[in-house]
Structure formats: C-alpha cells, structure tokens
Amino acid sequence: MTYTKTTSKAINSKAINSKAVNLTTNTTSTTSNVLQGQRMNSSKKTVSVPEKIQLKNNLNILCVDDDDLMLELIEAQLASFEARITKCTSVQAAKEFLESTENTPDVILCDIMMPETIGYEFHDYLKTDDDLVKIPFIYVTALYSERHYRKGMLQGADGYLAKPFSQQELVQEIGHVLKRHADYTSGAQEMSAYIQLLGGQSVRVNGVLEGAPDRGAEQVIYYLILQGESGQRNVSIKRSDVMTTLWESISQSGFRSVLSRAKRWSDSWANWHIDRTTINFSLKEHVHCDLYLLEDVLDTFKLPNELPDKLPDELLDTKQIIDKDKLKNLNELYQGELLPSFPEAWAGSRRTYLAETVKSIYIAALNPSALPRRYARAIKRILDIDPDDFDLWEEYITTLSKAGMEQEAQRAKTQLEQQQN
C-alpha cells in the first residue's frame, strides 16, 4: 500500500460529521459518595487554562489508518482549515513517507489495530529517531476501553481520540496537543517541562519525552510530587518516611542509589537537597504539572457542603454553582485517573479524592433541560469516571433513545451488562 497526499477541500464534512458520536473514554472507577473526608488545602494559587482552541490553517498532518473511509472522514473534518493531509493506509507507507519528505508533519494521527504493523509499534519506531520523536502523536482508534486508553497514554502519546468522533472533538484534540507542544518547545524559556500524571504518566522536556531510568526512580519522583499540594511546590519529608512508604524493605545503600538515579533523571526540572535525614524536593519554576493545574481549577469551584448523588430531580440549581468557563477548564485538565499504573495506597488516596471531587462537579453541572445529545455527553463524562454508577447508566440509555441514537443506546446497554457482570 502507498500513501497519497492531498489538500482537503473536496468532501462535505458536515454530512460525514453528523454521524459521529462522542465515545471518548477516560478511566477510573470510584464510589459516588463525594466530598466526604479530608479536603485539600484551599489556600492555593489560581492558574489559568487556555480557552477553546482553534486550529491554524495549512497544518501538515500525517494520518495512518487502514480504513480509507476513516481517512476521508478526517480529511473532510479538517477541510475548513485547509490542512495538508497525507493519508497512509499502512505503517510501512508512513515510514516511507517520513523518510522521503522534507516537510516534517505538524502532528501524526494514527490508528492502533492495523494489518502487519500496529500503531504501538509505529510509535515505538518514531521514538528511535531524535527528530521524529518530537512530532506530536495522537492515537485515533476504535479501542476505547480503560485498558487500551491506559496503554496508549503509557506509550507516551500526546493524545487519544476514540472513534467515532465529531469534528469538534477532532479539532479540539489536535488543537490542545499542538498548544501544549508549542508551550513546551517555545524559546521564551531556556528550559521548559511538563509533567503528566493524569491518564498516564510522562515527563516532557522541551517537548521531548524523557523516559525514567527505572521504576524505582519513577516511584520516588511521583511520590514526592504527590506530597506537594497545588501552589506548594516545595516538599520537605523524612527519608525514612519515603523508604517505608514505597518499599517494605530496602537498604540504606539501595535507597541512596535510587535517589541518585532519580536526581540525575530530574536534574533539569527539579531541585533537590538531600541530607542524612531529610529530602527537600521542588519543581523548578519553568515546570508545569497537570495535577497541580487541576487542583488549582478545583479550588475555584464554590460548592456546597453536600451534593446530590441521584438524578435528575434532586439536582441543585446549577446556574448558582457552576461557571461554564471553569467547567471547560476542568474538562481540558481531567484526562483520566491519577497515576493509573501505580495501584499502591500512596497514589490511591489522592486518585480517589480527585475522581470523587470531579464527579461531584459534573453531577452539579448536569442540566436535564439541555438538548438530549448534549445531556447524554455530559452523563457519559461522569460514567467515564465512575462506570459503576448503574442509575446513571439507565439515565444515559434513556437519554440516547430520546435523542434518536438507537445504535448508541444499544451499545450502552451492552456496556452496562458487561459492567454489571
């Protein structure tokens, strides 16, 4: 199979896009008893999050998918931005294109399940090249389960979009990824870094993925980050507390070795001071962490002490509680559960707190009088956080039926049955 390069203006994007439905899945499962227990420190700075992003015109976009119709759909949905689309129906064709072109793509959209070579392997191939690894990479796939989403993000992908999707979802996903990439690689600062802990963990320095030297060093870094609440970048903690929390048994010399590797890995984006009893750790000023940004946004919501966990009759007057711009910021930041590959208690308590808090806000923001499609999307966002909320599943299925989305309603029934089993 060979690649074809076109300028996307030929297809009616509205006609194709009208069939697309949001099935994007973030991941985590929590209880619905919200805002019980300890609250995080409320004296935190407010960090602004970018407003809705639009794409600039004439982007170079490489699309890799064995489905010709999907390639045509993407081309149609990006036609209004005059994107220059290179369509490849195989990984081999994509490799040949990258080897032959002098115009590096601005972003790569790649399917996962393809004949011969799957998307994960193509992404691994890009990581072997110092130039190709810098290209923002988004998985566009029909695999939207928690397991697949987690694997894709752990691969170090910049984004993950589940099929089918709307034009707005495609544009926003590409726009957000390119905006983050531009922020990381801008020359405004000598060095910039971004730490992602939600939906999969990664560290990017000047836009380049920085792989941890080993699991132990990674554990130490993320544990220390979790000890610092939003707006409090400095952490001072006893060495013995870190050792006993992370490992049942480790020698002093072994722990010194782990600390040494962690320090070398993070030298460009973290400050360390270690003595015989204490570890002092902080992120440098040019470093952004999605956990801290999320908690800053959560602190801007003024919620009552108790929120309803039933719908729709017990909903509060959401106009008095939820600010739409703040909700948009929250949607952009909460990309999945915190540190999904670390099931240990030190990550679990913070993970549960965040999930329950975000869910409570989404519940408070529900508006049953909204258009059925919009209302269904809002419910699905909550189910992505708590797939065990069976009452909410029933409401979701009913709303899909009201919207005339019978196929989606049937699919939701199947998912509910699987969840119940």
Coordinates of C-alpha atoms in Angstrom, one line a residue:
M1 CA 0.0 0.0 0.0
T2 CA 1.2 3.5 -0.8
Y3 CA 0.5 6.9 0.7
T4 CA -1.4 9.7 -1.0
K5 CA -1.1 13.3 -0.3
T6 CA -4.0 15.7 -0.9
T7 CA -5.3 19.1 0.1
S8 CA -8.6 18.5 1.9
K9 CA -11.4 20.5 0.3
A10 CA -13.5 18.0 -1.6
I11 CA -15.8 16.3 0.9
N12 CA -18.8 17.7 2.7
S13 CA -17.5 17.5 6.2
K14 CA -20.9 18.3 7.7
A15 CA -22.6 15.4 6.1
I16 CA -20.0 12.9 7.4
N17 CA -19.6 14.5 10.7
S18 CA -23.4 14.3 11.5
K19 CA -23.0 10.6 12.2
A20 CA -20.1 11.0 14.7
V21 CA -20.7 10.5 18.4
N22 CA -18.5 11.1 21.3
L23 CA -17.3 7.8 22.8
T24 CA -14.0 9.2 24.2
T25 CA -13.3 7.3 27.4
N26 CA -11.2 8.5 30.3
T27 CA -10.5 6.0 33.0
T28 CA -11.2 5.5 36.7
S29 CA -13.7 3.8 39.0
T30 CA -14.7 5.3 42.3
T31 CA -17.6 5.5 44.7
S32 CA -20.2 8.2 44.3
N33 CA -20.2 9.4 47.9
V34 CA -18.5 12.7 47.2
L35 CA -16.6 15.3 49.1
Q36 CA -16.5 13.2 52.2
G37 CA -13.3 13.1 54.2
Q38 CA -10.4 15.4 54.0
R39 CA -10.3 18.4 51.6
M40 CA -7.1 19.6 50.1
N41 CA -5.5 22.8 51.2
S42 CA -7.7 25.7 49.9
S43 CA -5.0 28.4 50.0
K44 CA -3.7 27.8 46.5
K45 CA -2.9 30.0 43.6
T46 CA -5.2 30.1 40.6
V47 CA -3.7 29.1 37.3
S48 CA -5.5 30.0 34.1
V49 CA -6.2 27.3 31.5
P50 CA -6.3 28.2 27.8
E51 CA -9.7 28.9 26.3
K52 CA -11.2 26.9 23.5
I53 CA -8.6 26.2 20.9
Q54 CA -9.0 26.5 17.1
L55 CA -6.5 25.2 14.5
K56 CA -4.4 27.4 12.4
N57 CA -4.6 26.9 8.7
N58 CA -2.3 24.8 6.4
L59 CA -1.2 22.3 9.0
N60 CA 0.8 19.3 7.8
I61 CA -0.9 16.2 9.2
L62 CA 0.1 12.6 8.7
C63 CA -2.9 10.2 9.0
V64 CA -2.2 6.5 9.3
D65 CA -5.2 4.2 9.1
D66 CA -6.0 1.0 7.1
D67 CA -9.6 2.3 6.7
D68 CA -9.9 4.5 3.6
L69 CA -13.3 5.8 4.8
M70 CA -11.8 7.0 8.1
L71 CA -9.0 8.8 6.2
E72 CA -11.6 10.5 4.1
L73 CA -13.6 11.5 7.2
I74 CA -10.6 13.1 8.9
E75 CA -9.8 14.9 5.6
A76 CA -13.3 16.2 5.4
Q77 CA -13.5 17.3 9.0
L78 CA -10.3 19.4 8.6
A79 CA -11.2 20.8 5.2
S80 CA -12.2 24.2 6.5
F81 CA -8.7 24.7 8.0
E82 CA -7.1 23.8 4.6
A83 CA -5.0 21.2 6.3
R84 CA -2.5 19.4 4.1
I85 CA -3.3 15.7 4.8
T86 CA -1.0 12.9 4.0
K87 CA -3.0 9.6 4.1
C88 CA -1.2 6.3 4.6
T89 CA -3.1 3.0 4.8
S90 CA -0.2 1.2 6.4
V91 CA 2.7 1.8 8.8
Q92 CA 5.2 0.9 6.1
A93 CA 3.8 3.6 3.8
A94 CA 4.0 6.1 6.7
K95 CA 7.7 5.2 7.3
E96 CA 8.4 5.6 3.6
F97 CA 6.8 9.0 3.6
L98 CA 8.7 10.2 6.6
E99 CA 12.0 9.0 5.1
S100 CA 11.3 10.8 1.8
T101 CA 9.7 14.1 2.8
E102 CA 11.5 17.3 3.8
N103 CA 8.3 18.7 5.3
T104 CA 8.0 17.2 8.8
P105 CA 4.4 16.7 9.9
D106 CA 3.0 19.1 12.5
V107 CA 1.1 16.2 14.0
I108 CA 0.6 12.5 13.4
L109 CA -2.8 10.8 13.8
C110 CA -2.5 7.0 14.0
D111 CA -4.9 4.0 14.3
I112 CA -3.8 1.2 16.6
M113 CA -5.2 -2.0 15.1
M114 CA -3.9 -2.3 11.5
P115 CA -2.6 -5.3 9.4
E116 CA 1.0 -6.2 9.6
T117 CA 2.2 -3.4 12.0
I118 CA 0.0 -1.9 14.8
G119 CA 0.1 1.7 15.9
Y120 CA 2.0 0.9 19.1
E121 CA 4.9 -0.4 17.1
F122 CA 4.9 2.6 14.8
H123 CA 5.0 4.9 17.8
D124 CA 8.0 2.9 19.2
Y125 CA 9.7 3.3 15.8
L126 CA 9.3 7.1 16.0
K127 CA 11.0 7.1 19.4
T128 CA 14.2 5.7 17.9
D129 CA 14.7 8.9 15.9
D130 CA 15.6 12.2 17.6
D131 CA 13.7 14.3 15.2
L132 CA 10.6 12.1 14.7
V133 CA 10.0 11.6 18.4
K134 CA 9.4 15.4 18.7
I135 CA 6.3 15.2 16.4
P136 CA 3.1 15.3 18.5
F137 CA 1.4 11.9 18.3
I138 CA -2.3 11.2 18.7
Y139 CA -3.9 7.7 18.7
V140 CA -7.2 7.7 16.8
T141 CA -8.8 4.4 17.4
A142 CA -11.9 2.3 18.0
L143 CA -10.3 0.8 21.1
Y144 CA -11.8 2.9 23.8
S145 CA -11.7 0.6 26.8
E146 CA -9.8 1.6 30.0
R147 CA -7.0 -0.9 29.2
H148 CA -6.4 0.4 25.7
Y149 CA -6.6 4.0 26.7
R150 CA -4.1 3.4 29.5
K151 CA -1.7 1.5 27.3
G152 CA -1.8 4.3 24.7
M153 CA -1.0 7.0 27.2
L154 CA 1.7 5.0 28.8
Q155 CA 3.3 4.7 25.4
G156 CA 3.9 8.4 25.7
A157 CA 1.2 9.5 23.3
D158 CA 0.2 13.2 23.3
G159 CA -3.5 12.5 22.8
Y160 CA -6.0 9.7 22.4
L161 CA -9.3 10.1 20.4
A162 CA -11.9 7.3 20.3
K163 CA -13.8 6.5 17.1
P164 CA -16.4 7.6 16.2
F165 CA -15.8 11.3 16.9
S166 CA -17.2 14.7 15.9
Q167 CA -15.4 17.4 14.0
Q168 CA -15.3 19.5 17.1
E169 CA -13.7 16.7 19.1
L170 CA -11.0 16.1 16.4
V171 CA -10.2 19.8 16.1
Q172 CA -10.1 20.3 19.9
E173 CA -7.8 17.2 20.4
I174 CA -5.4 18.3 17.8
G175 CA -5.5 21.9 19.0
H176 CA -4.9 21.1 22.6
V177 CA -2.0 18.8 21.7
L178 CA -0.4 21.4 19.5
K179 CA -0.9 24.1 22.0
R180 CA 0.8 22.1 24.8
H181 CA 3.6 21.2 22.4
A182 CA 4.1 24.8 21.4
D183 CA 4.3 25.8 25.1
Y184 CA 6.9 23.2 25.9
T185 CA 9.1 24.0 22.9
S186 CA 8.8 27.8 22.9
G187 CA 12.0 29.7 23.2
A188 CA 10.6 32.0 25.8
Q189 CA 12.4 30.0 28.5
E190 CA 15.7 28.3 28.4
M191 CA 14.2 25.0 29.5
S192 CA 10.5 24.0 29.9
A193 CA 9.0 20.9 31.1
Y194 CA 5.5 19.4 31.6
I195 CA 4.7 16.5 33.9
Q196 CA 1.6 14.5 33.1
L197 CA 0.2 12.3 35.9
L198 CA -3.5 12.1 34.8
G199 CA -4.5 9.4 32.4
G200 CA -0.9 8.1 32.2
Q201 CA 2.4 9.5 33.4
S202 CA 5.1 11.1 31.4
V203 CA 7.7 13.9 31.5
R204 CA 8.4 16.1 28.5
V205 CA 11.4 18.5 28.5
N206 CA 11.2 21.0 25.6
G207 CA 8.7 18.7 24.0
V208 CA 10.8 15.6 24.1
L209 CA 9.7 12.6 26.1
E210 CA 12.0 11.8 29.0
G211 CA 12.0 8.2 29.9
A212 CA 12.6 7.3 33.5
P213 CA 15.8 5.3 34.2
D214 CA 13.8 2.6 36.1
R215 CA 10.7 2.0 38.1
G216 CA 12.3 2.9 41.4
A217 CA 13.4 6.4 40.3
E218 CA 10.0 7.0 38.8
Q219 CA 8.2 6.0 42.0
V220 CA 10.3 8.4 44.1
I221 CA 9.7 11.3 41.8
Y222 CA 5.9 10.9 41.6
Y223 CA 5.6 10.2 45.3
L224 CA 7.4 13.4 46.1
I225 CA 5.2 15.4 43.6
L226 CA 2.1 14.0 45.3
Q227 CA 3.3 15.2 48.7
G228 CA 3.2 18.8 47.4
E229 CA -0.3 20.3 47.2
S230 CA -1.3 22.7 44.4
G231 CA 0.6 26.0 44.8
Q232 CA 3.1 24.4 47.2
R233 CA 5.9 23.2 45.1
N234 CA 8.4 22.7 47.9
V235 CA 8.3 19.3 49.7
S236 CA 10.3 18.5 52.8
I237 CA 10.0 14.9 54.0
K238 CA 11.9 12.4 56.1
R239 CA 14.0 9.9 54.2
S240 CA 12.7 7.1 56.4
D241 CA 9.1 8.0 55.5
V242 CA 9.8 7.7 51.8
M243 CA 11.6 4.4 52.2
T244 CA 8.9 2.7 54.4
T245 CA 6.0 4.0 52.2
L246 CA 7.4 2.9 48.9
W247 CA 9.2 -0.4 49.8
E248 CA 8.6 -3.0 52.5
S249 CA 12.4 -3.4 52.8
I250 CA 15.3 -1.6 51.2
S251 CA 18.8 -1.0 52.4
Q252 CA 20.2 2.4 53.0
S253 CA 22.7 2.0 50.2
G254 CA 20.0 0.7 47.9
F255 CA 17.9 3.8 48.7
R256 CA 20.8 6.1 48.1
S257 CA 21.3 4.5 44.7
V258 CA 17.6 5.0 43.8
L259 CA 17.8 8.7 44.9
S260 CA 20.9 9.2 42.8
R261 CA 19.1 7.9 39.7
A262 CA 16.0 10.0 40.4
K263 CA 18.1 13.1 40.9
R264 CA 20.1 12.6 37.6
W265 CA 16.8 12.0 35.7
S266 CA 15.1 15.1 37.0
D267 CA 18.1 17.4 37.2
S268 CA 16.9 19.8 34.6
W269 CA 13.3 20.2 36.0
A270 CA 13.6 19.6 39.8
N271 CA 15.6 21.0 42.7
W272 CA 17.0 18.6 45.3
H273 CA 18.6 19.0 48.7
I274 CA 19.3 15.7 50.5
D275 CA 21.0 15.2 53.9
R276 CA 21.2 12.3 56.2
T277 CA 17.6 12.5 57.4
T278 CA 15.6 14.8 55.1
I279 CA 14.7 15.1 51.4
N280 CA 13.8 18.6 50.1
F281 CA 12.3 18.5 46.7
S282 CA 10.6 21.0 44.4
L283 CA 9.7 21.5 40.8
K284 CA 11.5 24.4 39.1
E285 CA 9.6 27.5 38.1
H286 CA 9.5 26.6 34.4
V287 CA 7.8 23.2 35.1
H288 CA 4.1 22.6 34.9
C289 CA 2.3 19.6 36.4
D290 CA -1.2 18.7 35.3
L291 CA -2.0 17.5 38.9
Y292 CA -1.3 21.0 40.3
L293 CA -3.1 22.7 37.5
L294 CA -6.2 20.5 38.0
E295 CA -6.3 21.1 41.8
D296 CA -5.9 24.9 41.2
V297 CA -9.0 24.8 39.0
L298 CA -10.9 22.6 41.5
D299 CA -10.3 25.2 44.2
T300 CA -12.1 27.9 42.1
F301 CA -15.4 26.0 42.4
K302 CA -17.6 27.1 45.2
L303 CA -19.6 24.0 46.0
P304 CA -22.0 23.4 48.9
N305 CA -21.1 21.0 51.6
E306 CA -23.4 18.3 50.3
L307 CA -24.2 17.4 46.7
P308 CA -26.9 15.1 45.4
D309 CA -25.9 11.7 44.1
K310 CA -29.2 11.0 42.4
L311 CA -30.7 12.4 39.3
P312 CA -32.4 14.3 37.9
D313 CA -35.0 15.5 40.5
E314 CA -32.5 16.2 43.3
L315 CA -30.2 18.3 41.2
L316 CA -29.4 21.7 42.6
D317 CA -29.8 25.0 40.7
T318 CA -26.6 24.6 38.8
K319 CA -26.5 28.1 37.5
Q320 CA -25.7 29.2 41.0
I321 CA -22.9 26.8 41.4
I322 CA -21.1 26.0 38.1
D323 CA -19.3 28.5 36.0
K324 CA -19.1 27.3 32.3
D325 CA -15.6 28.6 31.7
K326 CA -14.4 26.9 34.9
L327 CA -16.1 23.7 33.7
K328 CA -14.4 24.0 30.4
N329 CA -11.0 24.3 32.1
L330 CA -11.8 21.2 34.2
N331 CA -12.7 19.2 31.0
E332 CA -9.4 20.1 29.5
L333 CA -7.4 19.1 32.5
Y334 CA -9.0 16.0 33.8
Q335 CA -7.8 13.4 31.3
G336 CA -8.2 10.3 33.4
E337 CA -7.3 8.9 36.7
L338 CA -4.1 9.9 38.6
L339 CA -1.1 7.7 38.1
P340 CA -3.1 4.8 36.6
S341 CA -0.1 2.4 36.6
F342 CA 0.6 2.9 40.3
P343 CA -2.1 0.9 42.3
E344 CA -0.3 1.5 45.7
A345 CA -2.0 3.3 48.5
W346 CA 0.2 6.3 48.3
A347 CA -1.3 7.2 44.9
G348 CA -4.7 5.6 45.5
S349 CA -6.0 8.1 48.2
R350 CA -5.2 11.2 46.1
R351 CA -6.6 9.4 43.0
T352 CA -9.9 8.7 44.7
Y353 CA -10.2 12.2 46.1
L354 CA -9.7 13.8 42.7
A355 CA -12.1 11.4 40.9
E356 CA -14.9 11.9 43.5
T357 CA -14.4 15.7 43.5
V358 CA -14.5 16.0 39.7
K359 CA -17.6 13.7 39.6
S360 CA -19.4 15.8 42.1
I361 CA -18.8 18.9 40.0
Y362 CA -20.0 17.2 36.8
I363 CA -23.2 16.0 38.6
A364 CA -23.9 19.5 39.8
A365 CA -23.4 20.8 36.3
L366 CA -25.9 18.4 34.7
N367 CA -28.8 20.1 33.1
P368 CA -31.7 17.8 32.2
S369 CA -33.4 20.5 30.1
A370 CA -30.4 20.6 27.7
L371 CA -30.7 19.0 24.3
P372 CA -30.7 15.2 24.6
R373 CA -27.4 14.7 22.8
R374 CA -25.6 17.3 24.9
Y375 CA -27.2 15.9 28.1
A376 CA -26.1 12.4 27.1
R377 CA -22.5 13.6 26.5
A378 CA -22.5 15.2 30.0
I379 CA -23.7 11.9 31.6
K380 CA -21.1 9.9 29.7
R381 CA -18.4 12.1 31.0
I382 CA -19.4 11.1 34.6
L383 CA -19.7 7.4 33.6
D384 CA -16.1 7.6 32.3
I385 CA -15.1 8.5 35.9
D386 CA -17.5 6.1 37.7
P387 CA -18.6 3.2 35.4
D388 CA -20.3 1.5 38.4
D389 CA -23.0 4.1 38.8
F390 CA -25.8 2.0 37.4
D391 CA -28.6 4.5 37.9
L392 CA -26.6 6.9 35.8
W393 CA -26.2 4.2 33.1
E394 CA -30.0 3.9 32.9
E395 CA -30.4 7.7 32.6
Y396 CA -27.7 7.7 29.8
I397 CA -29.5 4.9 27.9
T398 CA -32.9 6.7 28.2
T399 CA -31.4 10.0 27.0
L400 CA -29.7 8.3 24.0
S401 CA -33.1 6.8 23.0
K402 CA -34.8 10.3 23.3
A403 CA -32.1 11.7 21.0
G404 CA -32.9 9.0 18.4
M405 CA -29.5 7.4 18.9
E406 CA -30.7 3.8 19.0
Q407 CA -27.4 2.2 18.0
E408 CA -25.5 4.1 20.7
A409 CA -28.3 3.2 23.2
Q410 CA -27.9 -0.5 22.3
R411 CA -24.2 -0.3 22.7
A412 CA -24.6 1.4 26.1
K413 CA -26.9 -1.4 27.2
T414 CA -24.2 -3.9 26.2
Q415 CA -21.6 -2.0 28.2
L416 CA -23.9 -1.8 31.2
E417 CA -24.5 -5.6 31.1
Q418 CA -20.7 -6.1 31.0
Q419 CA -20.2 -3.7 33.8
Q420 CA -22.9 -5.4 36.0
N421 CA -21.3 -8.8 35.3

